[in-house]
Amino acid sequence: MTIEQLAAMLRGTGIPFAYDHFAEGESPEPPFICYLLPGSDNFAADGRVYFKINEVRIELYTDKKDVSVEKQVEDALDDQGIFYNKSEVWISEEKLYEVLYSFDVPDVSED
């Protein structure tokens, strides 16, 4: 999966999104998504990186619990055959829920 394919998948949800964060003052009203590639879980062989695997995080922000919006994201992931884990937290200082979808994909810089 390339970064373009990841962005296209998110675009298909119809939910505004940005990589890592929105610019100061440009954050849309919830719901919105921030996605990032915070690390890797590469496969080693003979002491070298044999197969690159990137960790992907999709952070869905809502101002209220909204199962239908979560379903939009989950349908997009399911349509791509992506196995993901999901967690949720309330961010009191932002007054937002963050639903986190995390998963691994082959290096997003490769085709």
Short mmCIF file of C-alpha atoms in Angstrom, two decimals:
data_model
loop_
_atom_site.label_atom_id
_atom_site.label_comp_id
_atom_site.label_asym_id
_atom_site.label_seq_id
_atom_site.Cartn_x
_atom_site.Cartn_y
_atom_site.Cartn_z
CA MET A 1 0.00 0.00 0.00
CA THR A 2 1.44 3.34 -1.02
CA ILE A 3 0.88 6.59 0.84
CA GLU A 4 -1.31 7.65 -2.11
CA GLN A 5 -3.43 4.51 -1.74
CA LEU A 6 -3.77 5.15 1.99
CA ALA A 7 -4.88 8.74 1.31
CA ALA A 8 -7.30 7.54 -1.39
CA MET A 9 -8.82 5.07 1.07
CA LEU A 10 -9.32 7.88 3.61
CA ARG A 11 -10.68 10.21 0.94
CA GLY A 12 -13.30 7.54 0.18
CA THR A 13 -14.71 7.86 3.70
CA GLY A 14 -15.78 11.45 3.02
CA ILE A 15 -14.28 12.51 6.36
CA PRO A 16 -11.76 15.41 6.30
CA PHE A 17 -8.23 14.16 6.98
CA ALA A 18 -4.62 15.30 7.26
CA TYR A 19 -1.27 13.68 7.84
CA ASP A 20 -0.35 13.98 11.56
CA HIS A 21 -2.26 17.22 12.21
CA PHE A 22 -4.11 20.12 10.64
CA ALA A 23 -2.37 23.48 10.42
CA GLU A 24 -3.06 25.89 13.27
CA GLY A 25 -6.58 27.28 12.90
CA GLU A 26 -7.43 24.99 9.97
CA SER A 27 -8.84 22.05 11.89
CA PRO A 28 -12.35 21.25 10.61
CA GLU A 29 -15.31 20.62 12.84
CA PRO A 30 -15.51 17.01 14.04
CA PRO A 31 -15.54 14.38 12.77
CA PHE A 32 -12.08 14.47 11.23
CA ILE A 33 -9.12 12.13 10.84
CA CYS A 34 -5.40 12.45 11.42
CA TYR A 35 -3.23 9.62 10.17
CA LEU A 36 0.44 8.93 10.70
CA LEU A 37 3.20 6.36 10.28
CA PRO A 38 4.82 6.41 13.73
CA GLY A 39 7.11 3.40 13.43
CA SER A 40 7.98 0.11 11.83
CA ASP A 41 7.96 -3.58 12.64
CA ASN A 42 10.39 -4.79 9.99
CA PHE A 43 11.14 -8.45 9.31
CA ALA A 44 14.80 -9.42 9.59
CA ALA A 45 16.79 -12.07 7.78
CA ASP A 46 20.55 -12.58 7.97
CA GLY A 47 20.90 -9.54 10.22
CA ARG A 48 19.31 -7.16 7.70
CA VAL A 49 15.93 -5.68 7.01
CA TYR A 50 14.43 -8.25 4.69
CA PHE A 51 10.86 -6.91 4.51
CA LYS A 52 9.80 -3.42 5.57
CA ILE A 53 6.55 -3.10 7.49
CA ASN A 54 5.13 0.27 8.55
CA GLU A 55 2.84 0.88 11.49
CA VAL A 56 -0.15 3.02 10.50
CA ARG A 57 -2.40 4.91 12.89
CA ILE A 58 -5.70 6.41 11.88
CA GLU A 59 -7.07 8.71 14.57
CA LEU A 60 -10.77 9.50 14.22
CA TYR A 61 -11.89 12.51 16.28
CA THR A 62 -15.53 13.11 17.16
CA ASP A 63 -17.26 15.37 19.66
CA LYS A 64 -19.75 12.61 20.56
CA LYS A 65 -19.79 8.84 20.25
CA ASP A 66 -20.79 8.25 16.63
CA VAL A 67 -20.94 4.59 15.59
CA SER A 68 -21.98 5.48 12.03
CA VAL A 69 -18.81 7.52 11.46
CA GLU A 70 -16.70 4.73 12.94
CA LYS A 71 -18.42 2.34 10.52
CA GLN A 72 -17.33 4.52 7.57
CA VAL A 73 -13.69 4.10 8.60
CA GLU A 74 -14.09 0.41 9.38
CA ASP A 75 -15.82 -0.26 6.05
CA ALA A 76 -12.90 1.40 4.22
CA LEU A 77 -10.40 -0.74 6.12
CA ASP A 78 -12.47 -3.89 5.59
CA ASP A 79 -12.80 -3.17 1.86
CA GLN A 80 -8.99 -3.11 1.64
CA GLY A 81 -8.70 -6.36 3.60
CA ILE A 82 -6.78 -4.63 6.39
CA PHE A 83 -6.65 -6.29 9.80
CA TYR A 84 -6.74 -3.54 12.44
CA ASN A 85 -6.99 -3.03 16.17
CA LYS A 86 -9.27 -0.38 17.62
CA SER A 87 -9.18 1.60 20.86
CA GLU A 88 -10.92 4.69 22.19
CA VAL A 89 -10.15 7.48 24.64
CA TRP A 90 -11.83 10.70 25.74
CA ILE A 91 -9.52 13.73 25.52
CA SER A 92 -11.00 16.00 28.17
CA GLU A 93 -8.93 19.12 27.37
CA GLU A 94 -10.06 18.92 23.71
CA LYS A 95 -13.55 17.62 24.53
CA LEU A 96 -13.13 15.02 21.80
CA TYR A 97 -13.23 11.27 21.51
CA GLU A 98 -10.30 9.69 19.71
CA VAL A 99 -10.97 6.33 18.11
CA LEU A 100 -7.62 4.85 17.12
CA TYR A 101 -7.24 2.28 14.36
CA SER A 102 -3.78 0.77 14.21
CA PHE A 103 -2.40 -1.74 11.75
CA ASP A 104 0.71 -2.76 9.86
CA VAL A 105 1.23 -2.58 6.10
CA PRO A 106 4.15 -3.29 3.80
CA ASP A 107 6.38 -0.23 3.40
CA VAL A 108 4.11 2.56 2.11
CA SER A 109 6.91 4.01 -0.02
CA GLU A 110 6.86 0.89 -2.21
CA ASP A 111 4.24 -0.16 -4.77
#
